[in-house]
Short mmCIF file of C-alpha atoms and ligand atoms in Angstrom, two decimals:
data_model
loop_
_atom_site.label_atom_id
_atom_site.label_comp_id
_atom_site.label_asym_id
_atom_site.label_seq_id
_atom_site.Cartn_x
_atom_site.Cartn_y
_atom_site.Cartn_z
CA MET A 1 144.18 126.24 60.78
CA LEU A 2 142.12 122.95 60.29
CA LYS A 3 143.45 119.57 60.56
CA LYS A 4 142.48 117.81 57.61
CA LEU A 5 143.91 114.87 55.81
CA PHE A 6 142.98 113.40 52.45
CA SER A 7 144.44 109.93 51.42
CA LYS A 8 144.09 107.09 49.21
CA SER A 9 143.04 103.76 50.71
CA LYS A 10 144.52 100.54 49.71
CA LYS A 11 141.33 99.82 46.96
CA GLY A 12 142.76 103.19 45.32
CA LYS A 13 139.44 105.33 46.41
CA HIS A 14 139.72 108.45 47.43
CA SER A 15 138.65 109.22 51.19
CA LEU A 16 138.57 111.67 53.51
CA GLU A 17 139.89 111.96 56.96
CA VAL A 18 138.82 115.01 58.87
CA GLU A 19 138.49 115.46 62.54
CA GLU A 20 135.33 114.03 63.18
CA SER A 21 133.91 117.26 64.84
CA LEU A 22 134.83 119.49 62.19
CA VAL A 23 133.41 118.26 58.86
CA ASN A 24 130.22 115.97 58.75
CA ASN A 25 130.40 113.37 55.96
CA GLU A 26 126.77 113.17 56.34
CA CYS A 27 125.65 116.40 55.51
CA LEU A 28 128.10 117.56 52.66
CA PRO A 29 126.87 120.11 50.16
CA SER A 30 125.83 118.49 47.23
CA HIS A 31 126.60 121.28 44.71
CA ILE A 32 129.25 123.79 45.42
CA ALA A 33 129.32 126.82 43.08
CA ILE A 34 132.40 129.35 43.29
CA ILE A 35 132.83 132.84 41.79
CA MET A 36 136.57 132.31 41.33
CA ASP A 37 137.85 136.28 41.91
CA GLY A 38 140.98 137.73 42.54
CA ASN A 39 143.45 136.34 39.91
CA GLY A 40 144.29 139.95 38.41
CA ARG A 41 145.04 141.28 42.29
CA TRP A 42 147.15 138.33 43.10
CA ALA A 43 149.30 139.23 39.94
CA LYS A 44 149.25 142.80 40.94
CA LYS A 45 150.68 142.08 44.24
CA ARG A 46 153.56 140.47 42.50
CA ALA A 47 154.18 142.74 39.66
CA MET A 48 153.29 140.01 37.39
CA PRO A 49 150.90 140.41 34.21
CA ARG A 50 147.29 139.72 34.89
CA ILE A 51 147.41 136.76 33.01
CA ALA A 52 150.10 135.24 35.44
CA GLY A 53 147.03 135.27 37.88
CA HIS A 54 144.59 133.90 35.68
CA HIS A 55 147.17 130.93 34.99
CA GLU A 56 147.94 130.44 38.42
CA GLY A 57 143.97 130.41 39.17
CA MET A 58 143.82 127.57 36.61
CA GLN A 59 146.09 125.38 38.93
CA THR A 60 143.55 126.51 41.92
CA VAL A 61 140.99 124.99 39.66
CA ARG A 62 142.72 121.85 39.55
CA ARG A 63 143.70 121.54 43.01
CA ILE A 64 139.91 122.48 44.24
CA ALA A 65 138.45 119.90 41.80
CA ARG A 66 140.72 116.89 43.36
CA ILE A 67 139.42 118.02 46.86
CA ALA A 68 135.98 118.09 45.69
CA ASP A 69 136.23 114.92 44.43
CA ASP A 70 137.88 113.37 47.31
CA VAL A 71 135.38 114.73 49.74
CA GLY A 72 132.57 113.19 47.66
CA ILE A 73 130.96 116.74 46.32
CA LYS A 74 128.43 115.99 43.56
CA VAL A 75 128.71 118.93 41.59
CA LEU A 76 131.30 121.51 41.34
CA THR A 77 130.32 124.63 38.88
CA LEU A 78 133.28 127.29 38.42
CA TYR A 79 132.43 130.65 37.04
CA ALA A 80 135.17 130.99 34.67
CA PHE A 81 134.22 133.60 32.34
CA SER A 82 130.73 135.99 32.31
CA THR A 83 129.07 137.35 29.35
CA GLU A 84 130.33 140.74 30.51
CA ASN A 85 134.14 139.63 30.56
CA TRP A 86 134.30 140.43 26.82
CA LYS A 87 134.74 143.84 28.13
CA ARG A 88 138.23 143.18 29.09
CA PRO A 89 141.15 143.70 27.05
CA LYS A 90 141.55 141.59 24.09
CA SER A 91 144.72 139.86 25.10
CA GLU A 92 143.19 139.03 28.57
CA VAL A 93 140.27 137.58 26.97
CA GLU A 94 142.06 135.37 24.71
CA TYR A 95 143.96 133.99 27.42
CA LEU A 96 141.18 133.46 29.08
CA MET A 97 139.85 131.61 26.28
CA SER A 98 142.70 129.69 26.08
CA LEU A 99 142.53 128.01 29.28
CA PRO A 100 139.92 125.49 28.76
CA GLN A 101 142.40 123.69 26.15
CA MET A 102 145.38 124.06 28.40
CA PHE A 103 143.68 122.87 31.49
CA LEU A 104 141.44 119.86 29.95
CA ASN A 105 144.54 118.83 27.64
CA SER A 106 146.90 118.18 30.75
CA PHE A 107 143.81 117.33 33.32
CA MET A 108 142.39 114.72 31.11
CA PRO A 109 143.96 111.63 32.17
CA GLU A 110 143.47 112.62 35.84
CA LEU A 111 139.82 113.29 34.87
CA MET A 112 139.41 109.78 33.56
CA GLU A 113 141.08 108.09 36.31
CA ARG A 114 139.01 110.01 38.72
CA ASN A 115 135.72 109.53 36.72
CA ILE A 116 135.14 113.17 36.79
CA ARG A 117 132.66 114.24 34.33
CA VAL A 118 132.88 117.82 32.74
CA GLU A 119 130.03 119.65 31.62
CA MET A 120 129.49 123.60 30.96
CA ILE A 121 126.98 126.40 31.26
CA GLY A 122 126.82 129.31 29.09
CA ASP A 123 126.48 130.43 25.61
CA LYS A 124 128.85 127.77 23.66
CA ASP A 125 127.96 129.33 20.35
CA GLY A 126 129.61 132.55 21.09
CA LEU A 127 133.14 130.95 22.24
CA PRO A 128 135.86 130.84 19.89
CA THR A 129 136.54 127.76 18.17
CA ASN A 130 139.37 126.28 19.97
CA THR A 131 137.55 126.93 23.41
CA LYS A 132 134.40 125.63 22.21
CA THR A 133 136.01 122.36 20.75
CA ALA A 134 138.23 121.41 23.86
CA LEU A 135 135.15 121.97 25.85
CA ASN A 136 133.07 119.50 23.67
CA GLU A 137 135.74 116.93 23.29
CA ALA A 138 135.86 117.12 27.11
CA ILE A 139 132.14 116.81 27.45
CA GLU A 140 132.17 114.13 25.10
CA LYS A 141 135.12 112.26 26.53
CA THR A 142 133.73 112.36 29.76
CA LYS A 143 129.98 111.93 29.29
CA ASN A 144 130.04 108.45 30.69
CA ASN A 145 131.95 109.28 33.82
CA THR A 146 129.42 108.95 37.00
CA GLY A 147 131.85 110.68 39.47
CA LEU A 148 132.00 114.67 40.07
CA ILE A 149 130.57 116.72 37.54
CA LEU A 150 132.72 119.62 36.65
CA ASN A 151 130.59 122.23 35.31
CA PHE A 152 132.35 125.48 34.09
CA ALA A 153 130.29 128.53 33.49
CA MET A 154 131.80 129.82 30.28
CA ASN A 155 130.36 132.93 28.58
CA TYR A 156 127.64 132.68 31.26
CA GLY A 157 124.98 135.31 32.38
CA SER A 158 122.10 134.64 34.39
CA ARG A 159 119.97 137.07 32.95
CA ALA A 160 120.81 135.99 29.75
CA GLU A 161 119.81 132.56 30.55
CA ILE A 162 116.50 133.55 32.12
CA VAL A 163 115.58 135.64 28.59
CA LYS A 164 116.30 132.69 26.87
CA ALA A 165 114.15 130.29 28.95
CA MET A 166 111.28 133.01 28.90
CA LYS A 167 111.74 132.98 25.33
CA ASP A 168 111.93 129.12 24.61
CA ILE A 169 108.91 128.78 27.07
CA MET A 170 106.86 131.31 25.14
CA VAL A 171 107.70 129.66 21.78
CA GLU A 172 106.23 126.36 23.37
CA VAL A 173 103.07 127.90 24.56
CA ASN A 174 102.43 129.65 21.05
CA ASN A 175 102.92 126.47 19.23
CA GLY A 176 100.25 124.58 21.89
CA ASN A 177 102.78 122.54 23.38
CA LEU A 178 102.18 124.35 26.72
CA THR A 179 99.64 126.10 28.67
CA LEU A 180 100.06 129.16 30.84
CA ASP A 181 98.47 127.28 33.48
CA HIS A 182 101.46 125.03 33.31
CA VAL A 183 103.95 127.21 33.36
CA ASP A 184 105.37 126.92 37.13
CA GLU A 185 108.62 127.04 38.82
CA LYS A 186 109.49 123.35 37.95
CA THR A 187 108.86 124.59 34.35
CA ILE A 188 111.31 127.50 34.47
CA ASN A 189 113.68 124.99 36.02
CA GLN A 190 113.37 122.91 33.00
CA PHE A 191 114.07 125.64 30.74
CA LEU A 192 117.31 126.70 32.38
CA LEU A 193 120.82 125.56 31.43
CA THR A 194 121.05 124.04 34.74
CA SER A 195 117.98 121.76 34.36
CA SER A 196 119.87 118.46 35.03
CA LEU A 197 121.81 119.92 37.96
CA PRO A 198 120.52 120.23 41.32
CA GLU A 199 120.72 123.95 42.99
CA PRO A 200 123.56 124.86 44.58
CA ASP A 201 123.79 124.26 48.16
CA LEU A 202 126.61 126.39 48.96
CA LEU A 203 127.99 129.47 46.85
CA ILE A 204 131.92 130.68 47.71
CA ARG A 205 133.15 133.84 46.52
CA THR A 206 136.70 134.93 46.82
CA SER A 207 138.64 137.93 47.06
CA GLY A 208 136.45 140.00 49.49
CA GLU A 209 134.02 140.95 46.89
CA VAL A 210 130.45 140.45 48.06
CA ARG A 211 128.03 140.18 45.01
CA LEU A 212 126.50 137.85 42.57
CA SER A 213 127.59 139.41 39.31
CA ASN A 214 125.08 137.78 37.21
CA PHE A 215 125.95 134.24 38.58
CA MET A 216 122.95 131.84 38.63
CA LEU A 217 120.41 134.27 40.11
CA TRP A 218 117.25 131.96 39.87
CA GLN A 219 119.32 128.70 41.32
CA LEU A 220 120.71 130.57 44.12
CA ALA A 221 117.61 131.44 45.75
CA TYR A 222 117.96 128.98 48.98
CA THR A 223 121.71 128.65 48.36
CA GLU A 224 124.08 129.36 51.61
CA PHE A 225 126.64 132.04 50.67
CA TRP A 226 129.96 131.95 51.92
CA PHE A 227 132.51 134.85 51.40
CA THR A 228 136.33 135.09 51.89
CA ASP A 229 139.16 137.98 51.07
CA ILE A 230 141.50 135.27 50.06
CA LEU A 231 142.25 135.75 46.42
CA TRP A 232 141.11 132.76 44.14
CA PRO A 233 144.87 131.62 43.40
CA ASP A 234 145.47 131.49 46.91
CA PHE A 235 142.49 129.60 47.72
CA ASN A 236 143.31 126.21 49.09
CA LYS A 237 142.22 122.95 50.59
CA ASP A 238 141.94 124.56 54.00
CA THR A 239 139.80 127.33 52.93
CA PHE A 240 137.55 124.99 51.05
CA MET A 241 137.29 122.71 53.82
CA GLU A 242 136.42 125.77 55.84
CA ALA A 243 133.51 127.02 53.83
CA ILE A 244 132.29 123.40 53.83
CA GLN A 245 132.45 123.46 57.66
CA ALA A 246 130.43 127.01 57.84
CA TYR A 247 127.93 125.42 55.59
CA GLN A 248 127.40 122.54 57.90
CA GLN A 249 126.64 124.73 60.72
CA ARG A 250 124.18 126.72 58.91
CA ASN A 251 120.47 125.78 59.70
CA ARG A 252 118.61 125.85 56.46
CA ARG A 253 115.32 126.73 56.53
CA TYR A 254 113.96 127.45 53.05
CA GLY A 255 111.52 129.73 54.67
CA GLY A 256 110.28 127.66 57.47
CA LEU A 257 111.20 127.80 61.15
CA LYS A 258 114.04 126.90 63.11
CA GLY A 259 114.36 123.03 63.61
CA GLU A 260 111.74 122.19 61.01
C1 FPP B 1 137.97 137.13 37.94
O1 FPP B 1 139.00 137.38 38.52
C2 FPP B 1 138.50 136.06 37.32
C3 FPP B 1 138.07 135.90 36.21
C4 FPP B 1 137.42 136.44 35.00
C5 FPP B 1 138.76 134.22 35.38
C6 FPP B 1 138.45 133.24 36.34
C7 FPP B 1 139.19 132.09 35.46
C8 FPP B 1 139.94 131.23 36.05
C9 FPP B 1 140.22 131.13 37.85
C10 FPP B 1 140.59 130.04 35.45
C11 FPP B 1 139.55 129.52 34.76
C12 FPP B 1 140.28 127.79 34.53
C13 FPP B 1 139.76 126.97 33.38
C14 FPP B 1 140.31 125.82 33.36
C15 FPP B 1 138.69 127.54 32.51
P1 FPP B 1 139.96 138.83 38.26
O2 FPP B 1 140.69 138.60 37.29
O3 FPP B 1 138.71 140.08 37.99
O4 FPP B 1 140.50 139.41 39.12
P2 FPP B 1 140.58 140.70 39.77
O5 FPP B 1 139.14 141.24 40.47
O6 FPP B 1 141.61 140.64 41.14
O7 FPP B 1 141.11 141.80 39.05
#
């Protein structure tokens, strides 16, 4: 178990107190993306309905957002609903769609106090009105906040995102605003939903599954991956810090040689 403590200084600013040797504040990942998996299994283990697992998963979102903010992470992207999740039973989909409203209503004062900005990636127009309204309102209300970006991937699918980016680029080429010679990696980045964000440095997936499930396929090209068997509702500060510590021990080479 890692010994870590978070505290609020006298000035009210959140600071991180960790064992110096375990977490290096200098090379924190700027952007952490998380595939939050295992809510259903968490509930099943307790003979509870799946939605109870999702509710607990929402509480974990709150806890991890606080810790990410305390640590000084710049962007936290959370995979909350994929384009494939519509295949789930109607009642479960409805519950998942009610979570942003529930979460944002109750967490908004703290989001403002913490200077956290809410963002989302995904097909917003495909969301039910109440979900879309809750997200739009939170995005608008927090748009001038300059701290942690809490970015929800809702109705998000990476392949759909890439297809849309390709089509949008083709339209620009057809209209003569862009030439084929100018279509490069930077151009594609600019047409993705994440155009304003840095690429994730660290990807975490919980619950023992070791796959990407159509999540940020382009953006994760050089991201460090960290998997844990822990189910998302059980994910906590220790696990989060363990992931960051593991990241800090990696040697990111981006295709170059060790030590370069
Ligand atoms: C996958 O686990 C999880 C989801 C599809 C939903 C994740 C959503 C949350 C954690 C809450 C999001 C909160 C907000 C505020 C939007 P699963 O249910 O498939 O678990 P299983 O694989 O064990 O069945």
